[in-house]
CSV table of C-alpha atoms in Angstrom, one decimal:
chain,number,residue,atom,x,y,z
A,1,MET,CA,22.6,19.6,13.1
A,2,TYR,CA,20.9,16.3,13.7
A,3,MET,CA,18.9,14.1,11.4
A,4,GLY,CA,16.0,11.9,12.3
A,5,LEU,CA,15.2,9.1,9.9
A,6,ASP,CA,11.7,7.7,10.4
A,7,ILE,CA,10.8,4.5,8.4
A,8,GLY,CA,7.1,3.8,8.3
A,9,THR,CA,4.6,1.4,6.6
A,10,SER,CA,3.6,3.9,3.9
A,11,GLY,CA,6.7,6.0,3.5
A,12,VAL,CA,10.0,7.2,5.0
A,13,LYS,CA,10.8,10.7,6.3
A,14,ALA,CA,14.0,12.5,7.2
A,15,ALA,CA,14.4,15.9,8.8
A,16,LEU,CA,17.4,17.9,9.6
A,17,VAL,CA,17.0,19.7,12.9
A,18,ASP,CA,19.2,22.2,14.8
A,19,GLY,CA,19.9,22.2,18.5
A,20,GLN,CA,16.8,24.4,19.2
A,21,GLY,CA,14.4,22.1,17.4
A,22,ASN,CA,14.0,24.1,14.2
A,23,ILE,CA,13.4,21.9,11.1
A,24,ILE,CA,16.0,23.1,8.6
A,25,ARG,CA,15.1,20.7,5.8
A,26,HIS,CA,12.9,17.6,5.5
A,27,HIS,CA,11.9,15.2,2.8
A,28,HIS,CA,9.4,12.4,2.4
A,29,VAL,CA,9.2,9.4,0.0
A,30,SER,CA,6.0,7.4,-0.2
A,31,TYR,CA,5.7,3.7,-1.0
A,32,GLY,CA,3.2,1.0,-0.5
A,33,PHE,CA,2.9,-2.8,0.1
A,34,SER,CA,4.6,-4.7,-2.7
A,35,ASN,CA,2.2,-7.7,-2.1
A,36,THR,CA,-1.2,-7.8,-0.3
A,37,SER,CA,-2.5,-11.2,-1.6
A,38,ARG,CA,-3.7,-13.9,0.7
A,39,GLY,CA,-3.6,-11.6,3.7
A,40,TRP,CA,0.2,-11.0,3.2
A,41,ARG,CA,1.6,-7.6,3.8
A,42,GLU,CA,5.0,-7.1,2.2
A,43,LEU,CA,7.3,-4.1,1.8
A,44,SER,CA,10.3,-4.2,-0.6
A,45,PRO,CA,13.5,-3.7,1.4
A,46,GLU,CA,15.2,-2.2,-1.6
A,47,GLU,CA,12.4,0.3,-2.2
A,48,VAL,CA,12.5,1.3,1.5
A,49,ARG,CA,16.3,1.6,1.4
A,50,SER,CA,16.2,3.6,-1.8
A,51,GLY,CA,13.6,5.9,-0.3
A,52,ALA,CA,15.6,6.4,2.9
A,53,ARG,CA,18.7,7.3,0.9
A,54,ALA,CA,16.8,9.8,-1.1
A,55,CYS,CA,15.4,11.4,2.0
A,56,MET,CA,18.8,11.6,3.8
A,57,ALA,CA,20.4,13.2,0.7
A,58,ALA,CA,17.6,15.7,0.2
A,59,ALA,CA,17.3,16.6,3.9
A,60,GLY,CA,21.0,16.7,4.8
A,61,GLY,CA,23.2,16.6,1.7
A,62,GLY,CA,25.8,19.4,1.9
A,63,TYR,CA,25.0,20.2,5.5
A,64,PRO,CA,27.2,19.7,8.6
A,65,VAL,CA,25.2,16.7,9.9
A,66,LYS,CA,26.4,15.3,13.2
A,67,THR,CA,24.2,12.3,13.8
A,68,ILE,CA,21.6,10.2,11.9
A,69,THR,CA,19.1,8.4,14.2
A,70,VAL,CA,17.2,5.5,12.7
A,71,SER,CA,13.7,4.6,13.9
A,72,ALA,CA,11.2,2.3,12.2
A,73,LEU,CA,7.9,0.4,12.2
A,74,GLY,CA,7.9,-2.6,14.5
A,75,GLU,CA,7.4,-6.3,13.9
A,76,ALA,CA,8.6,-6.4,10.3
A,77,VAL,CA,11.4,-8.8,9.4
A,78,MET,CA,13.5,-9.8,6.4
A,79,LEU,CA,16.3,-12.2,5.7
A,80,CYS,CA,19.7,-11.3,4.2
A,81,ASP,CA,22.8,-13.2,3.2
A,82,LYS,CA,26.3,-12.5,4.7
A,83,SER,CA,26.9,-9.7,2.2
A,84,GLY,CA,23.7,-7.9,3.2
A,85,ARG,CA,21.8,-8.8,0.0
A,86,CYS,CA,18.1,-9.3,0.7
A,87,LEU,CA,16.8,-12.8,0.3
A,88,SER,CA,13.2,-12.0,1.2
A,89,PRO,CA,10.7,-9.2,1.2
A,90,GLY,CA,10.0,-7.4,4.4
A,91,ILE,CA,7.1,-9.1,6.1
A,92,THR,CA,5.2,-6.6,8.2
A,93,GLY,CA,3.3,-7.1,11.5
A,94,THR,CA,-0.2,-7.2,10.0
A,95,ASP,CA,0.9,-10.0,7.7
A,96,ILE,CA,-1.0,-13.1,8.7
A,97,ARG,CA,1.5,-15.8,7.8
A,98,GLY,CA,3.0,-17.5,10.7
A,99,ALA,CA,-0.1,-17.0,12.8
A,100,GLY,CA,-0.8,-20.7,12.7
A,101,LEU,CA,2.6,-21.4,14.2
A,102,PHE,CA,2.4,-19.0,17.1
A,103,PRO,CA,0.0,-21.1,19.3
A,104,ASP,CA,2.4,-24.1,19.4
A,105,PHE,CA,5.3,-21.8,20.2
A,106,LEU,CA,3.3,-20.1,23.0
A,107,LYS,CA,2.2,-23.5,24.4
A,108,LYS,CA,5.9,-24.5,24.7
A,109,VAL,CA,6.6,-21.3,26.7
A,110,GLY,CA,3.3,-20.6,28.4
A,111,GLU,CA,1.4,-17.4,28.2
A,112,LYS,CA,2.4,-16.1,31.6
A,113,GLU,CA,6.1,-16.8,31.1
A,114,PHE,CA,6.0,-15.2,27.6
A,115,THR,CA,4.6,-12.0,29.1
A,116,GLU,CA,6.9,-12.0,32.0
A,117,ILE,CA,9.9,-12.4,29.7
A,118,THR,CA,8.9,-10.0,27.0
A,119,GLY,CA,6.4,-7.5,28.5
A,120,LEU,CA,4.2,-8.3,25.6
A,121,ASN,CA,0.7,-9.6,25.3
A,122,PRO,CA,0.7,-12.9,23.3
A,123,SER,CA,0.0,-12.2,19.7
A,124,ALA,CA,0.9,-13.6,16.3
A,125,ILE,CA,2.0,-10.1,15.0
A,126,TYR,CA,5.5,-10.3,16.3
A,127,SER,CA,8.5,-11.1,14.1
A,128,VAL,CA,9.0,-14.5,15.7
A,129,SER,CA,5.9,-15.8,13.9
A,130,LYS,CA,7.3,-14.7,10.5
A,131,LEU,CA,10.7,-16.2,11.2
A,132,MET,CA,9.1,-19.5,12.1
A,133,TRP,CA,7.2,-19.4,8.9
A,134,PHE,CA,10.4,-19.0,7.0
A,135,MET,CA,11.8,-22.0,8.8
A,136,GLU,CA,8.7,-24.1,8.0
A,137,HIS,CA,7.9,-23.0,4.5
A,138,GLN,CA,11.1,-21.7,3.0
A,139,GLN,CA,13.7,-23.9,4.5
A,140,GLU,CA,16.3,-23.5,1.7
A,141,LEU,CA,16.1,-19.7,1.9
A,142,TYR,CA,16.2,-19.7,5.7
A,143,GLY,CA,19.3,-22.0,5.6
A,144,ARG,CA,21.1,-19.5,3.4
A,145,ALA,CA,20.3,-16.5,5.6
A,146,ALA,CA,23.0,-15.0,7.7
A,147,MET,CA,21.1,-12.1,9.1
A,148,ALA,CA,17.5,-11.4,10.1
A,149,PHE,CA,16.7,-7.7,10.2
A,150,THR,CA,13.9,-5.3,11.1
A,151,PHE,CA,13.8,-2.2,9.0
A,152,GLN,CA,15.7,-0.3,11.7
A,153,ASP,CA,18.8,-2.5,11.9
A,154,PHE,CA,18.6,-3.0,8.1
A,155,LEU,CA,19.2,0.7,7.6
A,156,ILE,CA,21.7,0.9,10.5
A,157,TYR,CA,23.7,-1.9,8.8
A,158,THR,CA,23.4,-0.1,5.4
A,159,LEU,CA,24.8,3.1,6.8
A,160,SER,CA,27.4,1.8,9.2
A,161,GLY,CA,28.1,-1.8,8.5
A,162,ILE,CA,27.2,-2.5,12.2
A,163,ARG,CA,24.5,-5.0,13.2
A,164,ALA,CA,22.7,-3.2,16.0
A,165,ILE,CA,19.0,-3.0,17.1
A,166,ASP,CA,17.6,-1.0,19.9
A,167,TYR,CA,15.8,-2.6,22.9
A,168,SER,CA,12.3,-1.4,21.8
A,169,MET,CA,12.6,-2.8,18.3
A,170,ALA,CA,14.1,-6.0,19.6
A,171,SER,CA,11.1,-6.2,21.9
A,172,ARG,CA,8.7,-6.3,19.0
A,173,THR,CA,10.3,-9.5,17.7
A,174,GLY,CA,8.8,-11.4,20.6
A,175,LEU,CA,12.2,-12.9,21.3
A,176,PHE,CA,13.7,-10.3,23.7
A,177,ASP,CA,14.0,-10.4,27.5
A,178,CYS,CA,13.0,-7.0,28.6
A,179,ASN,CA,14.2,-7.7,32.2
A,180,GLU,CA,17.8,-8.4,31.2
A,181,ASN,CA,17.8,-6.5,27.9
A,182,ILE,CA,19.2,-9.5,26.0
A,183,TRP,CA,17.9,-12.1,23.5
A,184,SER,CA,16.0,-14.8,25.5
A,185,ASP,CA,17.6,-18.2,25.2
A,186,ARG,CA,14.3,-19.7,26.4
A,187,LEU,CA,12.3,-18.1,23.6
A,188,LEU,CA,14.9,-18.8,21.0
A,189,GLU,CA,15.0,-22.5,22.0
A,190,ALA,CA,11.2,-22.7,21.9
A,191,SER,CA,11.0,-21.1,18.4
A,192,GLY,CA,14.1,-22.9,17.0
A,193,ILE,CA,15.4,-19.6,15.6
A,194,ARG,CA,19.2,-19.2,15.4
A,195,LYS,CA,20.5,-16.5,17.7
A,196,GLY,CA,23.3,-15.6,15.3
A,197,LEU,CA,20.7,-14.3,12.8
A,198,LEU,CA,19.8,-11.4,15.2
A,199,SER,CA,21.6,-8.1,15.6
A,200,GLY,CA,23.2,-6.9,18.9
A,201,PRO,CA,20.7,-5.1,21.2
A,202,VAL,CA,21.6,-1.6,22.4
A,203,ARG,CA,19.5,1.0,24.3
A,204,GLY,CA,17.8,3.6,22.1
A,205,GLY,CA,19.9,6.7,21.7
A,206,THR,CA,23.2,4.7,21.6
A,207,VAL,CA,25.9,5.7,19.0
A,208,VAL,CA,26.6,2.4,17.2
A,209,GLY,CA,29.3,3.6,14.7
A,210,ARG,CA,30.2,6.1,12.0
A,211,ILE,CA,28.8,6.3,8.5
A,212,LEU,CA,30.5,4.2,5.9
A,213,PRO,CA,32.7,6.3,3.5
A,214,GLU,CA,30.8,5.1,0.4
A,215,GLU,CA,27.5,6.0,2.0
A,216,ALA,CA,28.7,9.5,3.0
A,217,CYS,CA,30.0,10.1,-0.5
A,218,GLU,CA,26.8,8.9,-2.2
A,219,LEU,CA,24.5,11.0,0.1
A,220,ASN,CA,26.8,14.1,0.2
A,221,LEU,CA,27.1,13.9,4.0
A,222,PRO,CA,30.2,14.4,6.2
A,223,GLN,CA,32.5,11.5,6.7
A,224,ASN,CA,32.3,11.7,10.5
A,225,VAL,CA,28.5,11.4,10.9
A,226,LEU,CA,27.6,9.3,13.9
A,227,ILE,CA,24.9,6.6,13.4
A,228,VAL,CA,22.5,6.4,16.4
A,229,ALA,CA,20.1,3.6,17.1
A,230,GLY,CA,16.7,5.2,17.4
A,231,THR,CA,13.6,3.3,18.6
A,232,HIS,CA,10.3,1.8,17.6
A,233,ASP,CA,8.6,4.6,15.8
A,234,HIS,CA,5.9,5.0,18.5
A,235,ILE,CA,8.6,6.0,21.0
A,236,CYS,CA,10.3,8.6,18.7
A,237,ASN,CA,6.9,10.2,18.1
A,238,ALA,CA,6.4,10.4,21.8
A,239,ILE,CA,9.8,12.0,22.3
A,240,GLY,CA,9.1,14.4,19.5
A,241,CYS,CA,5.9,15.3,21.4
A,242,GLY,CA,7.9,15.9,24.6
A,243,ALA,CA,6.4,12.9,26.3
A,244,VAL,CA,9.5,11.8,28.2
A,245,LYS,CA,8.2,11.7,31.7
A,246,GLU,CA,6.2,9.0,33.5
A,247,GLY,CA,2.5,9.3,33.0
A,248,TRP,CA,2.7,11.5,29.8
A,249,CYS,CA,1.0,10.1,26.8
A,250,ALA,CA,1.6,10.6,23.1
A,251,ASN,CA,-1.3,9.9,20.7
A,252,THR,CA,0.1,9.4,17.3
A,253,ALA,CA,-2.4,9.4,14.4
A,254,GLY,CA,-1.1,8.2,11.1
A,255,THR,CA,-1.9,5.0,9.1
A,256,THR,CA,-2.6,3.4,12.5
A,257,GLU,CA,-3.2,5.2,15.8
A,258,GLY,CA,-2.2,4.5,19.4
A,259,LEU,CA,-1.5,5.7,22.9
A,260,THR,CA,2.2,5.6,24.0
A,261,VAL,CA,2.3,6.1,27.8
A,262,VAL,CA,5.6,6.3,29.7
A,263,LEU,CA,5.4,4.1,32.8
A,264,ASP,CA,7.5,2.7,35.6
A,265,ARG,CA,8.4,-1.0,35.6
A,266,GLU,CA,6.2,-1.6,38.6
A,267,LYS,CA,3.1,-0.7,36.5
A,268,MET,CA,3.7,-3.7,34.2
A,269,ILE,CA,1.5,-6.3,35.9
A,270,PRO,CA,1.6,-9.4,33.7
A,271,GLY,CA,-2.0,-10.5,34.4
A,272,LYS,CA,-3.4,-7.2,33.5
A,273,VAL,CA,-1.2,-6.8,30.4
A,274,GLN,CA,-2.6,-10.1,29.2
A,275,ARG,CA,-6.2,-9.4,30.1
A,276,HIS,CA,-6.3,-6.1,28.3
A,277,HIS,CA,-3.9,-7.0,25.4
A,278,ILE,CA,-1.5,-4.2,26.3
A,279,ALA,CA,2.1,-4.5,25.2
A,280,CYS,CA,5.0,-2.8,27.0
A,281,GLU,CA,8.5,-2.2,25.7
A,282,PRO,CA,11.7,-0.6,27.1
A,283,PHE,CA,11.8,3.2,26.9
A,284,VAL,CA,15.0,4.9,26.1
A,285,LYS,CA,15.6,5.8,29.7
A,286,GLY,CA,16.7,3.0,32.0
A,287,GLY,CA,14.0,1.8,34.4
A,288,LEU,CA,11.1,3.2,32.3
A,289,PHE,CA,8.9,1.4,29.8
A,290,ASN,CA,6.1,2.5,27.5
A,291,THR,CA,2.9,1.0,26.3
A,292,VAL,CA,2.2,0.0,22.7
A,293,ALA,CA,-1.6,0.2,22.6
A,294,TRP,CA,-3.1,0.9,19.2
A,295,GLU,CA,-5.7,0.4,16.5
A,296,ASN,CA,-4.8,-0.8,13.0
A,297,THR,CA,-7.0,1.6,11.0
A,298,SER,CA,-6.9,5.3,11.5
A,299,GLY,CA,-5.8,7.8,8.9
A,300,VAL,CA,-5.8,5.1,6.3
A,301,LEU,CA,-9.6,4.7,6.7
A,302,LEU,CA,-10.2,8.4,6.0
A,303,LYS,CA,-7.9,8.2,2.9
A,304,TRP,CA,-9.7,5.1,1.7
A,305,PHE,CA,-13.0,6.9,2.0
A,306,VAL,CA,-11.8,10.0,0.1
A,307,ASP,CA,-10.1,7.8,-2.6
A,308,GLU,CA,-13.1,5.6,-3.2
A,309,TYR,CA,-15.9,8.2,-2.9
A,310,LYS,CA,-14.4,11.4,-4.3
A,311,LYS,CA,-16.6,13.1,-6.8
A,312,LYS,CA,-14.3,12.6,-9.8
A,313,LYS,CA,-11.0,11.0,-10.5
A,314,GLY,CA,-8.1,13.3,-10.5
A,315,SER,CA,-9.5,15.6,-7.9
A,316,ASP,CA,-6.9,17.0,-5.5
A,317,ILE,CA,-7.1,14.9,-2.3
A,318,LYS,CA,-6.1,17.7,0.0
A,319,GLN,CA,-8.8,19.9,-1.3
A,320,ILE,CA,-11.4,17.1,-0.8
A,321,PHE,CA,-10.2,16.6,2.8
A,322,SER,CA,-10.4,20.4,3.4
A,323,TRP,CA,-14.0,20.5,1.9
A,324,LEU,CA,-15.2,17.6,4.0
A,325,ASN,CA,-13.7,19.1,7.2
A,326,GLU,CA,-15.4,22.5,6.6
A,327,HIS,CA,-18.8,21.1,5.8
A,328,MET,CA,-19.4,18.6,8.7
A,329,GLU,CA,-22.4,19.3,10.8
A,330,PRO,CA,-21.9,20.0,14.5
A,331,GLY,CA,-22.5,17.4,17.2
A,332,PRO,CA,-22.5,13.6,17.0
A,333,THR,CA,-23.6,12.0,13.7
A,334,GLY,CA,-25.5,9.1,15.4
A,335,ILE,CA,-23.7,6.7,13.0
A,336,LEU,CA,-21.5,4.0,14.5
A,337,VAL,CA,-18.4,2.9,12.5
A,338,LEU,CA,-16.4,0.0,13.7
A,339,PRO,CA,-12.9,0.9,12.2
A,340,HIS,CA,-11.7,-2.7,12.0
A,341,PHE,CA,-10.9,-2.5,8.3
A,342,SER,CA,-7.5,-4.0,8.9
A,343,GLY,CA,-8.5,-6.2,11.8
A,344,ALA,CA,-8.5,-5.2,15.5
A,345,ALA,CA,-5.6,-4.5,17.9
A,346,THR,CA,-5.9,-3.3,21.5
A,347,PRO,CA,-8.0,-4.2,23.3
A,348,HIS,CA,-9.5,-7.0,21.1
A,349,MET,CA,-6.4,-8.4,19.3
A,350,ASP,CA,-8.6,-10.0,16.6
A,351,GLU,CA,-6.8,-9.9,13.2
A,352,GLN,CA,-9.9,-11.4,11.5
A,353,SER,CA,-12.3,-8.7,12.7
A,354,LYS,CA,-14.0,-6.6,10.0
A,355,GLY,CA,-15.3,-3.1,9.7
A,356,ALA,CA,-19.0,-2.2,9.9
A,357,MET,CA,-21.4,0.8,9.9
A,358,VAL,CA,-24.8,1.1,11.5
A,359,GLY,CA,-27.3,4.0,11.6
A,360,LEU,CA,-27.4,4.9,7.9
A,361,THR,CA,-30.5,6.4,6.4
A,362,LEU,CA,-31.4,8.0,3.0
A,363,ASP,CA,-30.6,11.3,4.6
A,364,THR,CA,-27.0,10.3,5.4
A,365,LYS,CA,-24.6,12.6,3.5
A,366,ARG,CA,-21.0,12.2,2.4
A,367,THR,CA,-19.9,14.5,5.2
A,368,ASP,CA,-21.8,12.4,7.8
A,369,LEU,CA,-20.0,9.2,6.8
A,370,TYR,CA,-16.7,11.0,6.9
A,371,LYS,CA,-17.3,12.4,10.3
A,372,ALA,CA,-18.7,9.1,11.6
A,373,MET,CA,-15.4,7.5,10.6
A,374,MET,CA,-13.5,10.1,12.7
A,375,GLU,CA,-15.9,9.3,15.6
A,376,GLY,CA,-15.4,5.6,15.2
A,377,ILE,CA,-11.6,5.9,15.2
A,378,ASN,CA,-11.9,7.9,18.5
A,379,TYR,CA,-14.5,5.6,20.1
A,380,GLU,CA,-12.0,2.8,19.5
A,381,LEU,CA,-9.2,5.1,21.0
A,382,ALA,CA,-11.5,5.6,24.1
A,383,LEU,CA,-11.7,1.8,24.5
A,384,ILE,CA,-7.9,1.7,24.4
A,385,MET,CA,-7.6,4.5,27.0
A,386,ALA,CA,-10.1,2.7,29.3
A,387,ALA,CA,-8.1,-0.6,28.9
A,388,LEU,CA,-4.9,1.2,29.9
A,389,MET,CA,-6.5,2.8,33.0
A,390,GLU,CA,-8.2,-0.5,34.0
A,391,ALA,CA,-4.7,-2.1,33.8
A,392,GLY,CA,-3.4,0.5,36.3
A,393,VAL,CA,-1.6,2.6,33.7
A,394,GLU,CA,-1.9,6.3,34.6
A,395,VAL,CA,-2.8,8.3,31.5
A,396,GLY,CA,-1.8,11.9,32.2
A,397,LYS,CA,-1.2,14.7,29.7
A,398,ILE,CA,-2.2,13.6,26.2
A,399,VAL,CA,-0.2,15.1,23.3
A,400,SER,CA,-1.5,14.4,19.8
A,401,THR,CA,0.5,14.3,16.6
A,402,GLY,CA,0.2,12.9,13.1
A,403,GLY,CA,-0.3,13.7,9.5
A,404,SER,CA,-4.0,12.6,9.5
A,405,LEU,CA,-5.0,15.2,12.2
A,406,SER,CA,-7.0,18.3,11.5
A,407,PRO,CA,-8.5,20.9,13.9
A,408,GLN,CA,-11.9,19.3,13.4
A,409,LEU,CA,-10.6,15.8,14.2
A,410,LEU,CA,-8.7,17.1,17.2
A,411,GLN,CA,-11.9,18.6,18.6
A,412,ILE,CA,-13.8,15.4,18.0
A,413,LYS,CA,-11.0,13.6,19.9
A,414,ALA,CA,-11.2,15.9,22.9
A,415,ASP,CA,-15.0,15.7,22.9
A,416,ILE,CA,-15.1,11.9,22.8
A,417,LEU,CA,-12.2,11.3,25.3
A,418,GLY,CA,-13.4,14.1,27.5
A,419,ARG,CA,-9.8,15.2,27.9
A,420,GLU,CA,-7.6,18.2,26.9
A,421,ILE,CA,-5.7,17.3,23.8
A,422,HIS,CA,-2.4,19.1,23.5
A,423,THR,CA,-0.5,19.5,20.2
A,424,VAL,CA,3.1,20.5,19.4
A,425,GLU,CA,4.3,23.0,16.8
A,426,SER,CA,6.2,20.5,14.7
A,427,ARG,CA,4.3,17.9,12.6
A,428,GLN,CA,7.5,15.9,12.1
A,429,THR,CA,7.5,14.4,15.6
A,430,GLY,CA,9.0,11.1,14.5
A,431,SER,CA,12.0,12.7,12.9
A,432,LEU,CA,12.3,15.3,15.6
A,433,GLY,CA,12.3,12.6,18.3
A,434,GLY,CA,15.2,11.0,16.5
A,435,ALA,CA,17.0,14.3,16.3
A,436,ILE,CA,16.5,14.8,20.0
A,437,LEU,CA,18.1,11.4,20.7
A,438,GLY,CA,21.0,12.4,18.4
A,439,ALA,CA,21.5,15.7,20.2
A,440,VAL,CA,21.8,13.9,23.5
A,441,ALA,CA,24.1,11.2,22.0
A,442,PHE,CA,26.4,13.9,20.6
A,443,GLY,CA,26.5,15.7,23.9
A,444,GLU,CA,24.8,18.9,23.1
A,445,TYR,CA,22.3,18.1,25.9
A,446,SER,CA,23.1,16.1,29.1
A,447,ASP,CA,19.8,14.2,29.2
A,448,LEU,CA,16.5,13.6,27.4
A,449,GLU,CA,14.4,15.9,29.5
A,450,SER,CA,16.5,19.0,28.9
A,451,ALA,CA,16.8,18.3,25.2
A,452,ALA,CA,13.0,17.9,24.8
A,453,ALA,CA,12.4,21.0,26.9
A,454,CYS,CA,14.5,23.0,24.4
A,455,MET,CA,13.6,21.3,21.2
A,456,VAL,CA,9.9,20.6,21.5
A,457,ARG,CA,7.6,23.7,21.2
A,458,PRO,CA,3.9,23.4,22.3
A,459,GLY,CA,1.1,24.0,19.9
A,460,LEU,CA,-2.7,24.5,20.4
A,461,THR,CA,-4.7,22.8,23.1
A,462,TYR,CA,-8.3,21.5,22.4
A,463,GLU,CA,-10.7,21.6,25.3
A,464,PRO,CA,-13.6,19.1,25.4
A,465,ASP,CA,-17.1,20.7,25.2
A,466,ARG,CA,-19.0,19.4,28.2
A,467,ILE,CA,-22.4,19.0,26.5
A,468,THR,CA,-21.0,17.4,23.3
A,469,HIS,CA,-18.9,15.0,25.5
A,470,GLU,CA,-22.1,13.9,27.4
A,471,LEU,CA,-23.8,13.2,24.0
A,472,TYR,CA,-20.8,11.2,22.8
A,473,ALA,CA,-20.8,9.3,26.1
A,474,GLU,CA,-24.3,7.9,25.3
A,475,TYR,CA,-23.1,6.7,21.9
A,476,MET,CA,-20.0,5.3,23.5
A,477,ASN,CA,-22.2,3.0,25.6
A,478,GLN,CA,-23.6,1.7,22.3
A,479,TYR,CA,-20.2,1.4,20.7
A,480,ARG,CA,-19.0,-0.9,23.5
A,481,ARG,CA,-21.5,-3.5,22.3
A,482,PHE,CA,-20.7,-3.0,18.6
A,483,TYR,CA,-17.7,-5.3,18.2
A,484,PRO,CA,-19.2,-8.3,20.1
A,485,ALA,CA,-22.4,-7.9,18.1
A,486,VAL,CA,-20.6,-7.8,14.7
A,487,LYS,CA,-18.4,-10.7,15.6
A,488,SER,CA,-21.5,-12.7,16.6
A,489,ILE,CA,-23.3,-11.9,13.4
A,490,LEU,CA,-20.4,-12.8,11.1
A,491,ALA,CA,-19.7,-15.9,13.1
A,492,ARG,CA,-23.3,-17.1,12.7
A,493,GLY,CA,-23.0,-16.6,8.9
A,494,ASN,CA,-20.0,-18.9,8.9
A,495,ILE,CA,-17.8,-15.9,7.9
A,496,LYS,CA,-14.5,-15.7,9.7
A,497,CYS,CA,-14.3,-12.7,12.0
């Protein structure tokens, strides 16, 4: 049996999976930002570690677990001393601190060279900005730090005592050379960050060590459990969807939402990557990469709406979601929602952008607003897909997964994108993807394709309705003008956007 540990922004999940892909046990622990003032977005490392331990014990305690694969959200970073004690909170990617330091760093390197080295579009979200902020504003604390971790290598170190980070997570720091799969001396010199702070890079799916005896005892796990470096959570979700071949695309809808397309190195054309704000990172298979193209606000927007506008406090949120889904009117709402409630990512990369709604009347109902938010999320996804295709990235079979998806939302997605939307049986795709990597690392399967073929089972397919798609296409033409118009209006009002 293989365990996938999936560390996210709003919670951590663990699932115990057998060699045929059956979920034996799973557990989830929710948490939230420990600080959101001044545009900061912090997670407590100890809260995340405690939640991860609870999940692993609940999902695998007492079972013959062979591997634990650790995957996590990207860009977050924290500082620890030489004993592993946390000196700082975990600063996440959407945290704005360090944004003012990134332009000078980029000027030293050059935009073209940065993209050629990292495969990334230039952006202040990467860990390098946060680390430079520590250097600039918390010099004493930075001087005491012996290790800088993402949440992935933080948990790997907790479980095994080994400092290891996979290539995709290393990529999200903005300091990794994706051509040589090593830390870039050029970028480290330009940033001033000490190389010794960073963990050793390994390819995703690599066994990095065994579980520490004290951790095995505390979690009621076997003493010989192998600890496997997973990936950036986008990739593990893609693997759990079976998207392990070039051209296949995983659409993961959770707090955020994105399109992870597997592509060959030749498709990574720096000029187009920069122009369309598309990041690429190393996939778990040598020679292949994958896109990281996403929007910051997806399921969290629907949850916000239900939390803020439910009929009475204490109502069951699942029942409210169910009621809203069942009472939506057919066809487009005619309302446009710009889902930039947490800024904008691909293709705009504008962390100051704001959400907006147009087309409201006194006849607008609660269900209309709810559906319009679903539409806005998928209009934005259509922009992302168009950017990928304009950049020369082939978007083939699309497999959707995520806790925020419903049959109604999946049909809206198919109708707006005009594409078949495939699903898989398991909703635990992040943890399943980790388990698949563990099964390959342990030797039960010889390669990723054969493991995915046996462990991922297909679900329903949603076909686009031709007439509805044509109606949505007209609104999509209006939506393309929405962001520039809102940005212009707010800018004229001397409000940052």
